[in-house]
mmCIF file of C-alpha atoms in Angstrom:
data_model
loop_
_atom_site.group_PDB
_atom_site.id
_atom_site.type_symbol
_atom_site.label_atom_id
_atom_site.label_comp_id
_atom_site.label_asym_id
_atom_site.label_seq_id
_atom_site.Cartn_x
_atom_site.Cartn_y
_atom_site.Cartn_z
ATOM 1 C CA UNK A 1 -0.276 0.162 0.071
ATOM 2 C CA UNK A 2 2.527 2.216 0.830
ATOM 3 C CA UNK A 3 5.339 1.329 -2.258
ATOM 4 C CA UNK A 4 1.378 2.074 -4.966
ATOM 5 C CA UNK A 5 1.030 5.285 -2.311
ATOM 6 C CA UNK A 6 4.999 6.469 -3.692
ATOM 7 C CA UNK A 7 4.126 5.709 -6.839
ATOM 8 C CA UNK A 8 0.962 7.782 -7.782
ATOM 9 C CA UNK A 9 3.351 10.309 -5.599
ATOM 10 C CA UNK A 10 6.161 10.552 -7.116
ATOM 11 C CA UNK A 11 4.003 10.792 -10.825
ATOM 12 C CA UNK A 12 1.901 12.775 -9.592
ATOM 13 C CA UNK A 13 5.722 14.958 -8.863
ATOM 14 C CA UNK A 14 6.439 14.536 -11.789
ATOM 15 C CA UNK A 15 3.763 15.752 -13.547
ATOM 16 C CA UNK A 16 3.849 19.317 -12.005
ATOM 17 C CA UNK A 17 6.707 19.706 -12.431
ATOM 18 C CA UNK A 18 6.258 18.357 -16.023
ATOM 19 C CA UNK A 19 3.704 21.116 -17.302
ATOM 20 C CA UNK A 20 5.514 23.831 -14.967
ATOM 21 C CA UNK A 21 8.797 23.559 -16.686
ATOM 22 C CA UNK A 22 6.839 23.610 -20.099
ATOM 23 C CA UNK A 23 5.476 27.052 -20.314
ATOM 24 C CA UNK A 24 8.594 28.364 -18.797
ATOM 25 C CA UNK A 25 10.187 30.659 -22.932
ATOM 26 C CA UNK A 26 12.686 27.718 -23.475
ATOM 27 C CA UNK A 27 15.588 30.106 -23.696
ATOM 28 C CA UNK A 28 14.962 30.561 -19.619
ATOM 29 C CA UNK A 29 14.315 26.957 -19.120
ATOM 30 C CA UNK A 30 17.208 26.252 -21.277
ATOM 31 C CA UNK A 31 18.875 28.519 -18.420
ATOM 32 C CA UNK A 32 17.061 27.023 -15.726
ATOM 33 C CA UNK A 33 18.670 23.660 -16.537
ATOM 34 C CA UNK A 34 22.190 24.794 -17.194
ATOM 35 C CA UNK A 35 21.048 26.011 -13.690
ATOM 36 C CA UNK A 36 19.829 22.751 -11.784
ATOM 37 C CA UNK A 37 22.415 21.073 -13.532
ATOM 38 C CA UNK A 38 25.132 23.636 -11.524
ATOM 39 C CA UNK A 39 22.666 21.995 -8.137
ATOM 40 C CA UNK A 40 22.971 18.973 -8.611
ATOM 41 C CA UNK A 41 26.765 19.238 -9.025
ATOM 42 C CA UNK A 42 26.970 20.755 -5.425
ATOM 43 C CA UNK A 43 24.792 18.253 -3.637
ATOM 44 C CA UNK A 44 25.126 14.777 -5.443
ATOM 45 C CA UNK A 45 28.131 14.076 -4.875
ATOM 46 C CA UNK A 46 28.774 10.608 -5.196
ATOM 47 C CA UNK A 47 28.338 11.051 -8.519
ATOM 48 C CA UNK A 48 30.590 14.611 -8.997
ATOM 49 C CA UNK A 49 32.758 12.230 -7.810
ATOM 50 C CA UNK A 50 31.829 8.530 -10.647
ATOM 51 C CA UNK A 51 32.316 11.419 -13.573
ATOM 52 C CA UNK A 52 35.639 13.439 -12.529
ATOM 53 C CA UNK A 53 36.751 10.143 -11.344
ATOM 54 C CA UNK A 54 36.247 8.903 -14.902
ATOM 55 C CA UNK A 55 37.357 12.040 -16.992
ATOM 56 C CA UNK A 56 39.998 11.677 -14.722
ATOM 57 C CA UNK A 57 41.297 7.844 -16.552
ATOM 58 C CA UNK A 58 40.637 9.121 -19.925
ATOM 59 C CA UNK A 59 42.420 12.827 -19.821
ATOM 60 C CA UNK A 60 45.500 11.122 -21.137
ATOM 61 C CA UNK A 61 43.717 9.607 -24.217
ATOM 62 C CA UNK A 62 41.453 12.140 -24.230
ATOM 63 C CA UNK A 63 43.962 14.535 -24.016
ATOM 64 C CA UNK A 64 46.148 13.037 -27.195
ATOM 65 C CA UNK A 65 43.535 12.804 -29.112
ATOM 66 C CA UNK A 66 43.277 15.719 -32.138
ATOM 67 C CA UNK A 67 40.469 17.789 -31.734
ATOM 68 C CA UNK A 68 40.860 17.955 -27.647
ATOM 69 C CA UNK A 69 39.884 20.984 -26.936
ATOM 70 C CA UNK A 70 41.350 20.467 -23.136
ATOM 71 C CA UNK A 71 39.431 21.520 -19.732
ATOM 72 C CA UNK A 72 40.202 20.258 -16.214
ATOM 73 C CA UNK A 73 38.544 16.370 -15.050
ATOM 74 C CA UNK A 74 36.081 18.933 -12.038
ATOM 75 C CA UNK A 75 35.278 21.815 -14.646
ATOM 76 C CA UNK A 76 33.937 18.773 -17.726
ATOM 77 C CA UNK A 77 31.805 17.089 -15.438
ATOM 78 C CA UNK A 78 30.502 20.678 -13.735
ATOM 79 C CA UNK A 79 29.285 21.184 -18.218
ATOM 80 C CA UNK A 80 28.201 17.438 -17.990
ATOM 81 C CA UNK A 81 25.751 18.187 -15.460
ATOM 82 C CA UNK A 82 24.928 21.130 -16.160
ATOM 83 C CA UNK A 83 23.922 18.606 -19.950
ATOM 84 C CA UNK A 84 22.356 16.571 -17.995
ATOM 85 C CA UNK A 85 19.809 19.227 -16.104
ATOM 86 C CA UNK A 86 19.213 20.586 -19.782
ATOM 87 C CA UNK A 87 18.197 17.636 -20.853
ATOM 88 C CA UNK A 88 15.826 17.153 -17.860
ATOM 89 C CA UNK A 89 13.894 20.553 -18.287
ATOM 90 C CA UNK A 90 13.786 20.194 -22.037
ATOM 91 C CA UNK A 91 12.243 16.239 -21.707
ATOM 92 C CA UNK A 92 10.162 18.430 -18.766
ATOM 93 C CA UNK A 93 8.269 20.503 -22.468
ATOM 94 C CA UNK A 94 8.093 17.873 -24.752
ATOM 95 C CA UNK A 95 5.580 15.791 -21.792
ATOM 96 C CA UNK A 96 4.428 18.000 -20.532
ATOM 97 C CA UNK A 97 3.316 18.789 -24.456
ATOM 98 C CA UNK A 98 5.213 21.769 -25.320
ATOM 99 C CA UNK A 99 7.692 19.833 -26.770
ATOM 100 C CA UNK A 100 6.578 20.640 -30.475
ATOM 101 C CA UNK A 101 9.037 23.705 -31.140
ATOM 102 C CA UNK A 102 12.523 22.044 -29.691
ATOM 103 C CA UNK A 103 12.076 18.981 -32.115
ATOM 104 C CA UNK A 104 11.177 21.592 -34.809
ATOM 105 C CA UNK A 105 14.537 22.850 -33.930
ATOM 106 C CA UNK A 106 16.222 19.754 -34.461
ATOM 107 C CA UNK A 107 18.340 19.680 -37.615
ATOM 108 C CA UNK A 108 19.774 16.654 -39.288
ATOM 109 C CA UNK A 109 22.059 16.154 -40.794
ATOM 110 C CA UNK A 110 23.730 13.175 -43.222
ATOM 111 C CA UNK A 111 19.081 11.871 -44.048
ATOM 112 C CA UNK A 112 21.106 10.810 -46.779
ATOM 113 C CA UNK A 113 22.577 8.156 -45.096
ATOM 114 C CA UNK A 114 19.307 7.167 -42.917
ATOM 115 C CA UNK A 115 17.661 7.321 -46.927
ATOM 116 C CA UNK A 116 20.376 4.720 -48.325
ATOM 117 C CA UNK A 117 20.654 2.415 -45.119
ATOM 118 C CA UNK A 118 16.116 2.240 -45.342
ATOM 119 C CA UNK A 119 16.305 1.615 -48.908
ATOM 120 C CA UNK A 120 17.534 -1.885 -48.748
ATOM 121 C CA UNK A 121 14.603 -3.453 -47.907
ATOM 122 C CA UNK A 122 16.410 -5.089 -44.255
ATOM 123 C CA UNK A 123 14.423 -2.309 -41.267
ATOM 124 C CA UNK A 124 17.323 -0.476 -40.019
ATOM 125 C CA UNK A 125 19.438 -0.604 -36.562
ATOM 126 C CA UNK A 126 20.166 3.038 -35.053
ATOM 127 C CA UNK A 127 23.575 3.104 -32.491
ATOM 128 C CA UNK A 128 24.056 5.579 -30.907
ATOM 129 C CA UNK A 129 24.552 6.281 -27.334
ATOM 130 C CA UNK A 130 23.117 8.866 -23.936
ATOM 131 C CA UNK A 131 24.660 12.278 -25.569
ATOM 132 C CA UNK A 132 23.528 15.094 -25.529
ATOM 133 C CA UNK A 133 19.843 15.091 -25.261
ATOM 134 C CA UNK A 134 18.722 11.021 -26.289
ATOM 135 C CA UNK A 135 15.121 11.917 -26.241
ATOM 136 C CA UNK A 136 15.261 14.305 -28.655
ATOM 137 C CA UNK A 137 17.082 11.931 -30.738
ATOM 138 C CA UNK A 138 14.833 9.478 -30.453
ATOM 139 C CA UNK A 139 11.674 12.444 -30.531
ATOM 140 C CA UNK A 140 12.853 14.183 -32.522
ATOM 141 C CA UNK A 141 13.530 11.475 -35.642
ATOM 142 C CA UNK A 142 10.659 9.605 -34.740
ATOM 143 C CA UNK A 143 8.271 13.093 -35.386
ATOM 144 C CA UNK A 144 10.886 14.561 -38.564
ATOM 145 C CA UNK A 145 11.439 11.290 -40.616
ATOM 146 C CA UNK A 146 10.613 7.758 -39.903
ATOM 147 C CA UNK A 147 9.265 6.908 -35.896
ATOM 148 C CA UNK A 148 11.534 4.009 -34.840
ATOM 149 C CA UNK A 149 11.468 1.943 -31.368
ATOM 150 C CA UNK A 150 13.953 2.452 -28.841
ATOM 151 C CA UNK A 151 15.287 -0.404 -26.804
ATOM 152 C CA UNK A 152 14.799 0.633 -22.985
ATOM 153 C CA UNK A 153 14.293 -0.605 -19.576
ATOM 154 C CA UNK A 154 11.403 0.021 -18.029
ATOM 155 C CA UNK A 155 11.006 2.574 -14.912
ATOM 156 C CA UNK A 156 10.576 0.828 -11.384
ATOM 157 C CA UNK A 157 7.409 3.488 -11.175
ATOM 158 C CA UNK A 158 4.541 1.578 -13.068
ATOM 159 C CA UNK A 159 2.557 4.554 -13.267
ATOM 160 C CA UNK A 160 5.759 6.537 -15.031
ATOM 161 C CA UNK A 161 6.827 4.078 -16.718
ATOM 162 C CA UNK A 162 2.878 3.879 -18.352
ATOM 163 C CA UNK A 163 2.799 8.110 -17.875
ATOM 164 C CA UNK A 164 6.297 7.379 -20.059
ATOM 165 C CA UNK A 165 5.455 5.152 -22.763
ATOM 166 C CA UNK A 166 1.425 6.889 -23.803
ATOM 167 C CA UNK A 167 3.498 10.340 -24.171
ATOM 168 C CA UNK A 168 6.283 8.857 -26.995
ATOM 169 C CA UNK A 169 4.030 6.303 -28.206
ATOM 170 C CA UNK A 170 1.899 10.178 -29.061
ATOM 171 C CA UNK A 171 4.765 11.288 -30.959
ATOM 172 C CA UNK A 172 4.716 7.862 -32.958
ATOM 173 C CA UNK A 173 7.603 5.923 -31.425
ATOM 174 C CA UNK A 174 7.288 2.332 -29.552
ATOM 175 C CA UNK A 175 9.317 0.668 -27.038
ATOM 176 C CA UNK A 176 11.274 -2.099 -26.500
ATOM 177 C CA UNK A 177 11.777 -3.035 -23.314
ATOM 178 C CA UNK A 178 15.170 -4.511 -22.392
ATOM 179 C CA UNK A 179 13.209 -8.278 -20.684
ATOM 180 C CA UNK A 180 12.745 -10.608 -24.280
ATOM 181 C CA UNK A 181 14.428 -6.704 -26.512
ATOM 182 C CA UNK A 182 16.510 -9.931 -28.633
ATOM 183 C CA UNK A 183 13.003 -10.916 -29.874
ATOM 184 C CA UNK A 184 11.423 -8.142 -30.109
ATOM 185 C CA UNK A 185 13.854 -6.388 -31.876
ATOM 186 C CA UNK A 186 14.721 -9.507 -34.534
ATOM 187 C CA UNK A 187 10.762 -8.314 -34.915
ATOM 188 C CA UNK A 188 10.193 -5.816 -35.781
ATOM 189 C CA UNK A 189 13.114 -5.715 -38.024
ATOM 190 C CA UNK A 190 11.405 -8.560 -40.160
ATOM 191 C CA UNK A 191 9.016 -5.670 -41.296
ATOM 192 C CA UNK A 192 11.272 -3.342 -41.571
ATOM 193 C CA UNK A 193 11.014 -1.001 -39.451
ATOM 194 C CA UNK A 194 13.883 1.527 -37.144
ATOM 195 C CA UNK A 195 15.289 0.450 -33.645
ATOM 196 C CA UNK A 196 17.014 2.387 -31.681
ATOM 197 C CA UNK A 197 19.715 0.697 -29.100
ATOM 198 C CA UNK A 198 21.702 3.269 -27.105
ATOM 199 C CA UNK A 199 25.385 0.942 -27.255
ATOM 200 C CA UNK A 200 27.569 2.513 -23.859
ATOM 201 C CA UNK A 201 26.416 1.959 -20.662
ATOM 202 C CA UNK A 202 28.760 -1.872 -19.951
ATOM 203 C CA UNK A 203 27.004 -4.787 -19.516
ATOM 204 C CA UNK A 204 27.405 -8.351 -17.973
ATOM 205 C CA UNK A 205 30.722 -9.780 -18.427
ATOM 206 C CA UNK A 206 28.462 -13.126 -20.843
ATOM 207 C CA UNK A 207 26.459 -10.294 -22.656
ATOM 208 C CA UNK A 208 29.406 -8.744 -23.267
ATOM 209 C CA UNK A 209 32.429 -8.117 -24.929
ATOM 210 C CA UNK A 210 36.282 -6.498 -24.319
ATOM 211 C CA UNK A 211 36.539 -3.657 -26.846
ATOM 212 C CA UNK A 212 38.374 -0.517 -26.014
ATOM 213 C CA UNK A 213 37.033 2.869 -25.179
ATOM 214 C CA UNK A 214 39.003 5.710 -24.031
ATOM 215 C CA UNK A 215 41.722 4.091 -23.208
ATOM 216 C CA UNK A 216 40.371 0.793 -21.228
ATOM 217 C CA UNK A 217 39.038 -2.141 -21.064
ATOM 218 C CA UNK A 218 35.297 -1.853 -21.278
ATOM 219 C CA UNK A 219 32.690 -4.507 -21.546
ATOM 220 C CA UNK A 220 31.111 -3.642 -24.686
ATOM 221 C CA UNK A 221 28.105 -4.966 -26.244
ATOM 222 C CA UNK A 222 27.951 -7.868 -28.633
ATOM 223 C CA UNK A 223 24.086 -8.026 -29.332
ATOM 224 C CA UNK A 224 24.573 -4.708 -32.340
ATOM 225 C CA UNK A 225 26.561 -6.939 -33.880
ATOM 226 C CA UNK A 226 24.746 -9.965 -33.237
ATOM 227 C CA UNK A 227 21.495 -8.643 -34.991
ATOM 228 C CA UNK A 228 23.357 -6.912 -37.722
ATOM 229 C CA UNK A 229 24.565 -10.386 -39.004
ATOM 230 C CA UNK A 230 21.058 -12.316 -38.291
ATOM 231 C CA UNK A 231 19.600 -10.425 -39.648
ATOM 232 C CA UNK A 232 20.796 -8.315 -42.562
ATOM 233 C CA UNK A 233 19.677 -5.058 -41.037
ATOM 234 C CA UNK A 234 21.895 -1.635 -41.511
ATOM 235 C CA UNK A 235 23.546 -0.470 -38.840
ATOM 236 C CA UNK A 236 23.603 2.741 -38.720
ATOM 237 C CA UNK A 237 25.258 5.195 -35.695
ATOM 238 C CA UNK A 238 23.069 8.331 -34.642
ATOM 239 C CA UNK A 239 24.138 10.943 -32.005
ATOM 240 C CA UNK A 240 22.749 14.618 -31.243
ATOM 241 C CA UNK A 241 24.421 17.362 -29.937
ATOM 242 C CA UNK A 242 24.016 21.030 -28.617
ATOM 243 C CA UNK A 243 24.769 23.629 -29.361
ATOM 244 C CA UNK A 244 24.040 26.398 -28.376
ATOM 245 C CA UNK A 245 20.720 26.510 -27.182
ATOM 246 C CA UNK A 246 20.484 24.224 -30.766
ATOM 247 C CA UNK A 247 20.039 20.532 -30.831
ATOM 248 C CA UNK A 248 21.982 18.821 -34.354
ATOM 249 C CA UNK A 249 21.230 15.166 -34.858
ATOM 250 C CA UNK A 250 24.322 13.808 -37.224
ATOM 251 C CA UNK A 251 24.507 10.092 -38.976
ATOM 252 C CA UNK A 252 27.405 8.867 -39.815
ATOM 253 C CA UNK A 253 27.964 6.261 -43.236
ATOM 254 C CA UNK A 254 26.152 2.385 -42.172
ATOM 255 C CA UNK A 255 28.848 0.265 -40.345
ATOM 256 C CA UNK A 256 30.967 -2.268 -42.450
ATOM 257 C CA UNK A 257 30.888 -5.602 -40.382
ATOM 258 C CA UNK A 258 33.984 -7.173 -39.427
ATOM 259 C CA UNK A 259 34.554 -10.047 -42.492
ATOM 260 C CA UNK A 260 36.286 -11.452 -39.954
ATOM 261 C CA UNK A 261 36.180 -15.727 -40.684
ATOM 262 C CA UNK A 262 36.477 -16.233 -36.654
ATOM 263 C CA UNK A 263 32.824 -15.000 -34.817
ATOM 264 C CA UNK A 264 34.576 -14.115 -32.108
ATOM 265 C CA UNK A 265 37.191 -12.080 -33.508
ATOM 266 C CA UNK A 266 34.772 -10.352 -35.954
ATOM 267 C CA UNK A 267 32.424 -9.772 -32.439
ATOM 268 C CA UNK A 268 35.554 -7.449 -31.028
ATOM 269 C CA UNK A 269 36.411 -5.978 -33.668
ATOM 270 C CA UNK A 270 32.433 -4.843 -34.177
ATOM 271 C CA UNK A 271 32.983 -3.881 -30.664
ATOM 272 C CA UNK A 272 35.178 -1.575 -31.160
ATOM 273 C CA UNK A 273 34.351 -0.061 -34.456
ATOM 274 C CA UNK A 274 31.352 1.210 -32.920
ATOM 275 C CA UNK A 275 33.235 2.598 -29.900
ATOM 276 C CA UNK A 276 35.318 4.264 -32.196
ATOM 277 C CA UNK A 277 31.591 6.350 -33.008
ATOM 278 C CA UNK A 278 31.891 7.549 -29.017
ATOM 279 C CA UNK A 279 34.703 8.314 -28.640
ATOM 280 C CA UNK A 280 35.053 10.688 -31.529
ATOM 281 C CA UNK A 281 32.361 12.133 -30.485
ATOM 282 C CA UNK A 282 33.507 12.567 -26.715
ATOM 283 C CA UNK A 283 36.506 13.855 -28.540
ATOM 284 C CA UNK A 284 33.935 16.418 -29.216
ATOM 285 C CA UNK A 285 31.881 16.928 -26.478
ATOM 286 C CA UNK A 286 32.960 16.104 -24.323
ATOM 287 C CA UNK A 287 30.299 17.440 -21.799
ATOM 288 C CA UNK A 288 27.698 15.675 -23.669
ATOM 289 C CA UNK A 289 28.583 12.536 -23.029
ATOM 290 C CA UNK A 290 27.143 10.481 -19.784
ATOM 291 C CA UNK A 291 30.017 10.073 -17.643
ATOM 292 C CA UNK A 292 28.405 10.105 -13.973
ATOM 293 C CA UNK A 293 27.869 6.317 -14.813
ATOM 294 C CA UNK A 294 30.502 3.505 -14.069
ATOM 295 C CA UNK A 295 31.302 2.432 -17.264
ATOM 296 C CA UNK A 296 34.670 0.917 -16.993
ATOM 297 C CA UNK A 297 33.370 -1.500 -13.893
ATOM 298 C CA UNK A 298 34.004 -4.849 -13.981
ATOM 299 C CA UNK A 299 36.637 -4.648 -16.362
ATOM 300 C CA UNK A 300 40.258 -4.786 -16.296
ATOM 301 C CA UNK A 301 42.217 -1.886 -14.529
ATOM 302 C CA UNK A 302 38.700 -0.077 -13.832
ATOM 303 C CA UNK A 303 38.398 2.571 -12.005
#
């Protein structure tokens, strides 16, 4: 009974905040989001320490990359929280029913790569990461170009989960939950649908393969390579980043799968190859990736 009451209160609080934030002009909402991020950076000590530690361990790699703009681990981590604050207010505006202007303002670059890959008639797998505002990426692409289904984890609160699912579907997108995701993805691709997959979080060793990421080994998904080989669906890396108060979706050309005969070698080469796209994103937009996650946990030399 108390659990259900807490779920009701959480959902009501979320609705109240979303509705309030949705009324703010976009520029003012983003300024409020950056302020919220700075407050979170000061108060959320555990996540702040994870972000700073991740940056400190990755800086030797980042500083060797062409185009790296520099910055201390603490400064960059603060920027991460500011970006996440902006993401929160943008999602509140979308969920509060006032996100159409945000969606209309998103610029899509590389749409021709989507057209070429989708024309193969095998469905398509978008490969992306927790970067920029990844929720806006899915919604904007679904509204502006082609609907897609995103692989996601269920919310612990079933009332909030149901509400968020309804909102996402109202924009034309679908959801594939992680429990039973493999079967659902094959089913969607068989119907020539588009699936979005976030590949940048740590996975358990039985589901992953060790691949280099930002200079250190990290457990990385096998799933994209496996599904692409069995279904014939192209893998298309796509990311969203923030430029001032505007968001840009960049779609890359189709990823070419490894031609190695040994399945383990092929899986490793594909995992490393897909990680390169995220690394390039991080070098260009270091404060817009999700550094607050323990990406290297359980891997050799993990931070």
